[in-house]
Amino acid sequence: MQLSLFNAVKTVYAKAEGPVDNASLYRRVSREAGIPLDVMNERVPVGAEGSPRSTLKREIRWHQQTLKAAGLLKRTATRGEWTLTGKGKIKLRQAQPKASMVAFSTKLGAALWSISSDVFESIDTPITLCLTSPPYPLRESRAYGNPSLNEYIEFIVDSIRPIARNLVAGGSICLNVSNDIFEPGSPARSLYREKMVIALAEELGLWKIDELVWENPCKPPGPVQWASKTRQQLNVAWEPIYWFSNDPSQLISDNRRVLEPHSERHLSLIRAGGTKEAKSYSDGAYSRPAGAFSNETPGKIPKNILRFPHNCPSQSAYKKAAKAAGLPVHGAPYPLRLAEFLIRLMSREGDLVVDPFGGSLTTAVGAENANRRWLITDCMHEYVHGGSFRFAGNPSLMVNPEFLACVA
């Protein structure tokens, strides 16, 4: 009852053309949730004094506070009247529990409109890579909402648990999370990331392979409060991508799949026969023989600082197509080149790549481009719908008409 009532409250405000007073809210929620009015109005003794109250109406008011805390709802000047904020007017339709639906598919994969756990707890298909960017524990949530910081570790562990259970030996799980979560009223960063790593290791048996640095030269200045206003911090230019595996001894990743071109200077050194004389560095800790770097190799091994700007042509095309269709765009996508790099590094052609928080479906597009099988879920209808435009022109694309019609 609790989740369906919450969704009913959200739906009432989403359908409303303006402010809604509480008396109207109770009637409309009654219709949306299929609750008879006499049940809605029924009063039972509550509290130590046993005052008669409607528990359903009290729960509805509690859901109002939840939407307010998420920045989606605000009070008007009239008592008992609420209206959507600008962010709340972005109408997102959330999947109902146990109601998964295939939105579209290609010969390599499928995108499902679903709560992730409903899908990944019910499959037993071997997974080679999970690449995802879960909702960040932001104080001011985005339109799709996010768990609070206090709930975040449990949320991440519970979301990854069914995926880790099906991970092949040596498979990988990559989580892009926020670097910009601070202690309340302080320039000190939260230790939630460190706690998350320990929880995933201790509760799911995962090993930390690396903490990759995604450097984003297009990242806007921030944290504004601590860098621009108080001037105590520096502007942030990177986000962490945590890389885990269940069995480091069998790690499937291979850097030969993502080699970078040698510079012209290095190629000239190779062609000249390498270094001319032996040298020693750091009091003999490092030495270099004559003729070093004389063997030509297929390419340069990338470093673990990944520099990919956010101004991604693929994301720009997605946003343009989604807006043209009247759909909201996802507010926190990552660039396609970053996804493709990680997919090629950590999986092989034909392997299964999954993303439980599909968003704009960048992981799906990257897997498709890299000839990997893929399975993506997202609980917001509009994001899955908008992401389908990124597969336009794919000859194997099949869109489920029931998915398109179910919220029309």
Short mmCIF file of C-alpha atoms in Angstrom, two decimals:
data_model
loop_
_atom_site.label_atom_id
_atom_site.label_comp_id
_atom_site.label_asym_id
_atom_site.label_seq_id
_atom_site.Cartn_x
_atom_site.Cartn_y
_atom_site.Cartn_z
CA MET A 1 0.00 0.00 0.00
CA GLN A 2 2.74 2.49 0.96
CA LEU A 3 4.54 2.58 -2.39
CA SER A 4 1.34 2.62 -4.47
CA LEU A 5 -0.01 5.46 -2.31
CA PHE A 6 3.22 7.41 -2.79
CA ASN A 7 2.98 6.98 -6.57
CA ALA A 8 -0.68 8.02 -6.45
CA VAL A 9 0.26 11.25 -4.67
CA LYS A 10 2.95 11.98 -7.26
CA THR A 11 0.54 11.24 -10.10
CA VAL A 12 -2.12 13.60 -8.73
CA TYR A 13 0.32 16.50 -8.65
CA ALA A 14 1.74 15.57 -12.06
CA LYS A 15 -1.73 15.67 -13.63
CA ALA A 16 -2.81 18.86 -11.87
CA GLU A 17 -2.77 22.10 -13.85
CA GLY A 18 -2.03 24.15 -10.73
CA PRO A 19 -2.11 24.07 -6.92
CA VAL A 20 -4.02 21.30 -5.15
CA ASP A 21 -5.59 21.70 -1.72
CA ASN A 22 -5.55 18.76 0.67
CA ALA A 23 -9.29 18.04 0.43
CA SER A 24 -8.96 17.69 -3.37
CA LEU A 25 -5.75 15.69 -2.94
CA TYR A 26 -7.46 13.09 -0.76
CA ARG A 27 -10.28 12.63 -3.31
CA ARG A 28 -7.92 12.36 -6.28
CA VAL A 29 -5.55 9.97 -4.51
CA SER A 30 -8.57 7.86 -3.62
CA ARG A 31 -9.36 7.51 -7.34
CA GLU A 32 -5.74 6.96 -8.43
CA ALA A 33 -5.05 4.28 -5.80
CA GLY A 34 -8.47 2.63 -6.03
CA ILE A 35 -9.25 3.33 -2.37
CA PRO A 36 -12.94 3.88 -1.54
CA LEU A 37 -13.64 7.29 -0.02
CA ASP A 38 -15.17 5.76 3.08
CA VAL A 39 -11.91 3.86 3.66
CA MET A 40 -9.91 7.03 3.04
CA ASN A 41 -12.04 8.92 5.58
CA GLU A 42 -12.11 6.14 8.17
CA ARG A 43 -10.74 7.29 11.53
CA VAL A 44 -9.04 5.13 14.14
CA PRO A 45 -7.62 5.99 17.58
CA VAL A 46 -4.05 7.28 17.26
CA GLY A 47 -1.45 8.16 19.88
CA ALA A 48 -1.48 8.02 23.63
CA GLU A 49 -4.68 10.04 23.81
CA GLY A 50 -6.44 7.85 21.25
CA SER A 51 -7.55 10.80 19.12
CA PRO A 52 -9.46 9.65 16.02
CA ARG A 53 -7.42 10.22 12.85
CA SER A 54 -7.40 8.99 9.24
CA THR A 55 -4.14 7.04 8.93
CA LEU A 56 -4.32 7.17 5.12
CA LYS A 57 -4.62 10.94 5.06
CA ARG A 58 -1.75 11.22 7.51
CA GLU A 59 0.36 9.00 5.26
CA ILE A 60 -0.51 11.20 2.27
CA ARG A 61 0.68 14.27 4.16
CA TRP A 62 3.87 12.41 5.00
CA HIS A 63 4.39 11.76 1.26
CA GLN A 64 3.91 15.50 0.68
CA GLN A 65 6.85 16.12 2.97
CA THR A 66 8.92 13.54 1.09
CA LEU A 67 8.23 15.32 -2.21
CA LYS A 68 9.01 18.66 -0.56
CA ALA A 69 12.34 17.33 0.74
CA ALA A 70 13.16 16.18 -2.80
CA GLY A 71 12.56 19.70 -4.09
CA LEU A 72 9.54 18.64 -6.16
CA LEU A 73 6.72 20.21 -4.14
CA LYS A 74 6.17 23.47 -2.28
CA ARG A 75 3.44 25.15 -0.24
CA THR A 76 1.47 28.08 -1.61
CA ALA A 77 0.35 31.08 0.42
CA THR A 78 -2.96 29.28 1.05
CA ARG A 79 -3.07 26.94 4.02
CA GLY A 80 -3.16 23.26 3.07
CA GLU A 81 -2.41 23.95 -0.60
CA TRP A 82 0.63 22.63 -2.47
CA THR A 83 2.00 22.94 -6.00
CA LEU A 84 4.87 21.51 -8.04
CA THR A 85 8.19 23.31 -8.17
CA GLY A 86 9.89 23.92 -11.50
CA LYS A 87 11.83 20.69 -11.03
CA GLY A 88 8.66 18.86 -10.05
CA LYS A 89 6.99 19.86 -13.31
CA ILE A 90 9.38 17.56 -15.14
CA LYS A 91 6.91 14.71 -15.35
CA LEU A 92 8.57 11.35 -14.80
CA ARG A 93 6.54 8.15 -14.69
CA GLN A 94 8.05 5.57 -12.38
CA ALA A 95 7.75 1.81 -12.91
CA GLN A 96 5.55 -0.01 -10.42
CA PRO A 97 7.05 -2.83 -8.33
CA LYS A 98 6.91 -6.26 -9.98
CA ALA A 99 5.76 -4.69 -13.26
CA SER A 100 8.80 -4.94 -15.54
CA MET A 101 8.30 -4.24 -19.22
CA VAL A 102 10.63 -4.56 -22.20
CA ALA A 103 10.76 -1.10 -23.76
CA PHE A 104 12.87 -1.93 -26.82
CA SER A 105 15.53 -4.35 -27.95
CA THR A 106 18.19 -4.98 -30.58
CA LYS A 107 19.88 -8.21 -31.58
CA LEU A 108 22.44 -7.55 -28.83
CA GLY A 109 20.37 -6.32 -25.93
CA ALA A 110 17.21 -5.08 -24.27
CA ALA A 111 16.15 -2.01 -22.28
CA LEU A 112 13.56 -2.59 -19.56
CA TRP A 113 11.30 -0.10 -17.83
CA SER A 114 11.61 -1.55 -14.38
CA ILE A 115 12.89 -1.23 -10.85
CA SER A 116 16.35 -2.77 -11.18
CA SER A 117 15.99 -5.31 -8.37
CA ASP A 118 12.87 -6.78 -9.97
CA VAL A 119 14.97 -7.76 -13.00
CA PHE A 120 18.37 -8.65 -11.59
CA GLU A 121 17.02 -10.67 -8.68
CA SER A 122 15.06 -12.85 -11.11
CA ILE A 123 17.74 -13.72 -13.68
CA ASP A 124 20.65 -16.17 -13.54
CA THR A 125 22.49 -15.08 -16.69
CA PRO A 126 26.30 -14.74 -16.30
CA ILE A 127 27.34 -11.06 -16.24
CA THR A 128 30.83 -9.94 -17.24
CA LEU A 129 30.56 -6.22 -16.53
CA CYS A 130 28.26 -3.89 -14.63
CA LEU A 131 28.93 -0.29 -15.64
CA THR A 132 26.66 2.22 -13.96
CA SER A 133 26.35 5.65 -12.43
CA PRO A 134 23.88 5.35 -9.53
CA PRO A 135 21.93 8.40 -8.33
CA TYR A 136 24.21 10.58 -6.22
CA PRO A 137 23.30 11.30 -2.57
CA LEU A 138 22.70 14.98 -3.30
CA ARG A 139 21.17 17.33 -0.75
CA GLU A 140 19.12 18.91 -3.58
CA SER A 141 17.98 15.94 -5.60
CA ARG A 142 17.57 15.84 -9.36
CA ALA A 143 14.19 15.25 -10.99
CA TYR A 144 14.52 11.47 -10.73
CA GLY A 145 15.21 11.63 -6.98
CA ASN A 146 17.95 9.97 -4.97
CA PRO A 147 18.46 8.23 -1.64
CA SER A 148 19.68 10.30 1.27
CA LEU A 149 23.27 10.09 2.44
CA ASN A 150 22.20 8.05 5.48
CA GLU A 151 20.53 5.48 3.23
CA TYR A 152 23.13 5.47 0.46
CA ILE A 153 25.46 2.65 1.47
CA GLU A 154 22.58 0.23 2.00
CA PHE A 155 21.01 1.38 -1.28
CA ILE A 156 24.21 0.68 -3.25
CA VAL A 157 24.87 -2.69 -1.62
CA ASP A 158 21.28 -3.86 -2.14
CA SER A 159 21.33 -2.70 -5.79
CA ILE A 160 24.61 -4.44 -6.60
CA ARG A 161 23.96 -7.64 -4.61
CA PRO A 162 21.96 -9.54 -7.31
CA ILE A 163 24.42 -8.45 -9.99
CA ALA A 164 27.43 -9.58 -7.97
CA ARG A 165 25.73 -12.94 -7.47
CA ASN A 166 25.67 -13.51 -11.25
CA LEU A 167 29.09 -12.00 -11.99
CA VAL A 168 31.40 -14.42 -13.81
CA ALA A 169 34.73 -15.20 -12.17
CA GLY A 170 37.00 -12.24 -12.92
CA GLY A 171 34.10 -10.03 -13.99
CA SER A 172 34.00 -6.33 -13.13
CA ILE A 173 31.66 -3.84 -11.48
CA CYS A 174 32.28 -0.15 -12.17
CA LEU A 175 30.52 2.55 -10.16
CA ASN A 176 30.75 6.24 -11.08
CA VAL A 177 29.83 8.15 -7.91
CA SER A 178 30.10 11.74 -6.73
CA ASN A 179 33.24 13.33 -5.33
CA ASP A 180 31.31 16.39 -4.14
CA ILE A 181 29.37 15.26 -1.07
CA PHE A 182 30.25 17.29 2.01
CA GLU A 183 29.60 17.13 5.71
CA PRO A 184 26.69 19.47 6.56
CA GLY A 185 27.87 23.08 6.72
CA SER A 186 31.51 22.09 6.29
CA PRO A 187 34.15 22.07 3.53
CA ALA A 188 35.11 18.57 4.73
CA ARG A 189 34.16 15.83 2.28
CA SER A 190 31.94 13.00 3.40
CA LEU A 191 33.62 9.62 3.91
CA TYR A 192 30.64 7.87 2.31
CA ARG A 193 32.78 6.66 -0.61
CA GLU A 194 35.27 4.94 1.66
CA LYS A 195 32.42 3.39 3.66
CA MET A 196 30.81 2.21 0.42
CA VAL A 197 34.00 0.47 -0.70
CA ILE A 198 34.35 -1.31 2.64
CA ALA A 199 30.67 -2.35 2.64
CA LEU A 200 30.91 -3.80 -0.89
CA ALA A 201 34.04 -5.70 0.11
CA GLU A 202 32.73 -7.03 3.40
CA GLU A 203 29.11 -7.72 2.45
CA LEU A 204 29.44 -8.83 -1.19
CA GLY A 205 32.99 -10.20 -1.23
CA LEU A 206 34.18 -7.77 -3.91
CA TRP A 207 37.80 -6.69 -4.33
CA LYS A 208 38.79 -3.13 -5.16
CA ILE A 209 40.80 -3.25 -8.38
CA ASP A 210 41.28 0.50 -8.82
CA GLU A 211 39.84 3.93 -8.19
CA LEU A 212 39.89 5.40 -11.68
CA VAL A 213 39.97 9.16 -12.02
CA TRP A 214 37.58 10.50 -14.64
CA GLU A 215 38.94 13.95 -15.45
CA ASN A 216 36.27 16.11 -17.01
CA PRO A 217 37.72 19.35 -18.44
CA CYS A 218 34.15 20.60 -19.02
CA LYS A 219 33.08 20.15 -15.39
CA PRO A 220 31.47 23.39 -14.11
CA PRO A 221 33.13 25.24 -11.21
CA GLY A 222 32.37 23.79 -7.81
CA PRO A 223 31.82 23.18 -5.01
CA VAL A 224 30.40 26.71 -5.24
CA GLN A 225 30.03 27.22 -1.48
CA TRP A 226 33.55 26.14 -0.56
CA ALA A 227 35.51 27.11 -3.70
CA SER A 228 33.77 30.24 -5.03
CA LYS A 229 32.26 31.74 -1.87
CA THR A 230 34.45 30.90 1.12
CA ARG A 231 37.50 30.15 -1.10
CA GLN A 232 38.59 27.29 1.17
CA GLN A 233 38.49 24.57 -1.48
CA LEU A 234 39.74 24.14 -5.04
CA ASN A 235 37.43 23.60 -8.00
CA VAL A 236 36.86 19.92 -8.70
CA ALA A 237 37.88 18.54 -12.09
CA TRP A 238 37.27 14.81 -11.63
CA GLU A 239 34.90 12.10 -10.48
CA PRO A 240 35.83 8.66 -9.12
CA ILE A 241 34.98 5.43 -10.89
CA TYR A 242 35.37 2.50 -8.51
CA TRP A 243 36.38 -0.74 -10.17
CA PHE A 244 35.61 -4.00 -8.34
CA SER A 245 35.92 -7.69 -9.16
CA ASN A 246 34.88 -10.89 -7.44
CA ASP A 247 38.12 -12.69 -8.39
CA PRO A 248 41.24 -10.61 -9.14
CA SER A 249 43.23 -13.74 -10.04
CA GLN A 250 40.96 -14.31 -13.07
CA LEU A 251 40.40 -10.69 -14.05
CA ILE A 252 38.95 -10.56 -17.58
CA SER A 253 40.11 -7.01 -18.30
CA ASP A 254 42.89 -6.58 -20.88
CA ASN A 255 44.57 -3.24 -21.60
CA ARG A 256 45.51 -4.43 -25.09
CA ARG A 257 41.89 -3.76 -26.06
CA VAL A 258 42.26 -0.04 -25.31
CA LEU A 259 45.83 0.78 -26.38
CA GLU A 260 46.42 4.38 -27.42
CA PRO A 261 48.53 5.55 -30.39
CA HIS A 262 52.19 6.30 -29.69
CA SER A 263 53.23 9.93 -29.96
CA GLU A 264 55.35 10.91 -32.96
CA ARG A 265 58.23 11.61 -30.57
CA HIS A 266 58.06 8.08 -29.16
CA LEU A 267 57.80 6.56 -32.63
CA SER A 268 60.92 8.50 -33.64
CA LEU A 269 62.74 7.06 -30.61
CA ILE A 270 61.73 3.53 -31.60
CA ARG A 271 62.86 4.04 -35.19
CA ALA A 272 66.20 5.41 -34.00
CA GLY A 273 66.88 2.20 -32.07
CA GLY A 274 65.78 3.41 -28.63
CA THR A 275 67.94 5.07 -25.98
CA LYS A 276 71.65 5.43 -26.80
CA GLU A 277 73.10 4.74 -23.36
CA ALA A 278 72.22 3.13 -20.03
CA LYS A 279 71.06 5.42 -17.21
CA SER A 280 70.23 5.07 -13.51
CA TYR A 281 67.71 7.13 -11.56
CA SER A 282 66.69 7.69 -7.90
CA ASP A 283 69.92 6.38 -6.39
CA GLY A 284 69.76 3.22 -8.46
CA ALA A 285 66.11 2.41 -7.73
CA TYR A 286 65.34 2.63 -11.46
CA SER A 287 67.66 1.82 -14.33
CA ARG A 288 67.29 1.99 -18.09
CA PRO A 289 69.53 -0.04 -20.36
CA ALA A 290 70.87 1.12 -23.68
CA GLY A 291 68.41 0.31 -26.45
CA ALA A 292 65.36 0.71 -24.24
CA PHE A 293 62.16 1.56 -26.16
CA SER A 294 63.54 0.08 -29.36
CA ASN A 295 60.79 -2.53 -29.82
CA GLU A 296 57.76 -1.30 -31.73
CA THR A 297 54.51 -2.13 -29.92
CA PRO A 298 50.85 -1.90 -31.03
CA GLY A 299 50.25 1.12 -28.83
CA LYS A 300 50.61 2.87 -25.49
CA ILE A 301 49.06 1.50 -22.29
CA PRO A 302 46.60 4.11 -20.96
CA LYS A 303 47.06 5.57 -17.50
CA ASN A 304 44.32 5.35 -14.88
CA ILE A 305 43.45 9.04 -15.21
CA LEU A 306 40.78 9.02 -17.92
CA ARG A 307 40.31 12.37 -19.63
CA PHE A 308 36.95 12.55 -21.38
CA PRO A 309 35.08 15.87 -21.73
CA HIS A 310 31.35 16.01 -20.98
CA ASN A 311 30.54 17.73 -24.29
CA CYS A 312 29.69 14.45 -26.01
CA PRO A 313 28.21 14.52 -29.56
CA SER A 314 26.21 11.37 -28.84
CA GLN A 315 24.68 12.92 -25.71
CA SER A 316 23.92 16.14 -27.60
CA ALA A 317 22.07 14.21 -30.31
CA TYR A 318 20.12 12.28 -27.65
CA LYS A 319 19.06 15.48 -25.87
CA LYS A 320 17.97 17.10 -29.12
CA ALA A 321 15.85 14.08 -30.10
CA ALA A 322 14.30 13.72 -26.64
CA LYS A 323 13.38 17.40 -26.42
CA ALA A 324 11.89 17.29 -29.92
CA ALA A 325 9.62 14.47 -28.71
CA GLY A 326 8.59 16.49 -25.66
CA LEU A 327 10.54 14.28 -23.26
CA PRO A 328 12.72 15.43 -20.34
CA VAL A 329 16.42 14.64 -20.72
CA HIS A 330 18.48 12.94 -18.07
CA GLY A 331 20.36 15.47 -15.97
CA ALA A 332 23.55 13.51 -15.24
CA PRO A 333 24.82 11.54 -18.26
CA TYR A 334 28.42 10.50 -18.80
CA PRO A 335 30.18 10.69 -22.20
CA LEU A 336 29.88 7.78 -24.62
CA ARG A 337 33.65 7.58 -25.18
CA LEU A 338 34.17 6.94 -21.47
CA ALA A 339 31.63 4.11 -21.49
CA GLU A 340 33.13 2.56 -24.62
CA PHE A 341 36.64 2.69 -23.13
CA LEU A 342 35.59 0.89 -19.94
CA ILE A 343 33.48 -1.66 -21.81
CA ARG A 344 36.32 -2.58 -24.15
CA LEU A 345 38.83 -2.75 -21.29
CA MET A 346 36.74 -4.94 -18.98
CA SER A 347 34.78 -7.22 -21.33
CA ARG A 348 35.13 -9.20 -24.53
CA GLU A 349 32.95 -9.29 -27.63
CA GLY A 350 29.78 -11.24 -26.89
CA ASP A 351 30.02 -10.76 -23.12
CA LEU A 352 27.01 -9.42 -21.19
CA VAL A 353 27.21 -5.82 -19.94
CA VAL A 354 24.51 -4.50 -17.59
CA ASP A 355 23.45 -1.19 -16.09
CA PRO A 356 20.77 -1.13 -13.36
CA PHE A 357 20.46 2.68 -13.56
CA GLY A 358 20.31 3.12 -17.33
CA GLY A 359 19.56 6.85 -17.42
CA SER A 360 20.17 8.07 -20.97
CA LEU A 361 21.30 4.52 -21.90
CA THR A 362 24.94 5.41 -22.55
CA THR A 363 26.12 2.00 -21.32
CA ALA A 364 23.71 0.33 -23.75
CA VAL A 365 24.97 2.38 -26.70
CA GLY A 366 28.59 1.72 -25.73
CA ALA A 367 27.98 -2.02 -25.45
CA GLU A 368 26.15 -2.08 -28.79
CA ASN A 369 29.02 -0.22 -30.48
CA ALA A 370 31.55 -2.64 -28.95
CA ASN A 371 29.57 -5.74 -30.01
CA ARG A 372 28.72 -6.76 -26.46
CA ARG A 373 25.36 -8.08 -25.30
CA TRP A 374 23.59 -5.74 -22.91
CA LEU A 375 20.74 -5.51 -20.42
CA ILE A 376 19.65 -2.13 -19.08
CA THR A 377 16.97 -1.13 -16.59
CA ASP A 378 15.65 2.26 -15.54
CA CYS A 379 12.56 2.97 -13.47
CA MET A 380 11.66 6.20 -15.32
CA HIS A 381 9.59 5.76 -18.47
CA GLU A 382 10.66 9.04 -20.09
CA TYR A 383 14.37 8.26 -19.80
CA VAL A 384 14.05 4.82 -21.36
CA HIS A 385 11.84 6.26 -24.11
CA GLY A 386 14.30 9.08 -24.84
CA GLY A 387 17.23 6.66 -24.78
CA SER A 388 15.59 4.57 -27.49
CA PHE A 389 16.20 7.40 -29.97
CA ARG A 390 19.93 6.69 -29.67
CA PHE A 391 19.32 3.41 -31.53
CA ALA A 392 17.48 5.01 -34.45
CA GLY A 393 18.78 3.50 -37.66
CA ASN A 394 19.74 0.22 -36.01
CA PRO A 395 18.20 -2.39 -38.35
CA SER A 396 17.47 -4.78 -35.47
CA LEU A 397 15.69 -2.21 -33.28
CA MET A 398 12.29 -3.36 -32.04
CA VAL A 399 10.22 -0.97 -29.89
CA ASN A 400 7.43 -2.41 -27.78
CA PRO A 401 4.18 -0.57 -28.71
CA GLU A 402 2.71 -1.41 -25.32
CA PHE A 403 5.58 0.48 -23.69
CA LEU A 404 4.87 3.56 -25.82
CA ALA A 405 1.12 3.38 -25.14
CA CYS A 406 1.11 2.54 -21.45
CA VAL A 407 1.40 6.12 -20.22
CA ALA A 408 0.10 7.97 -23.25
#
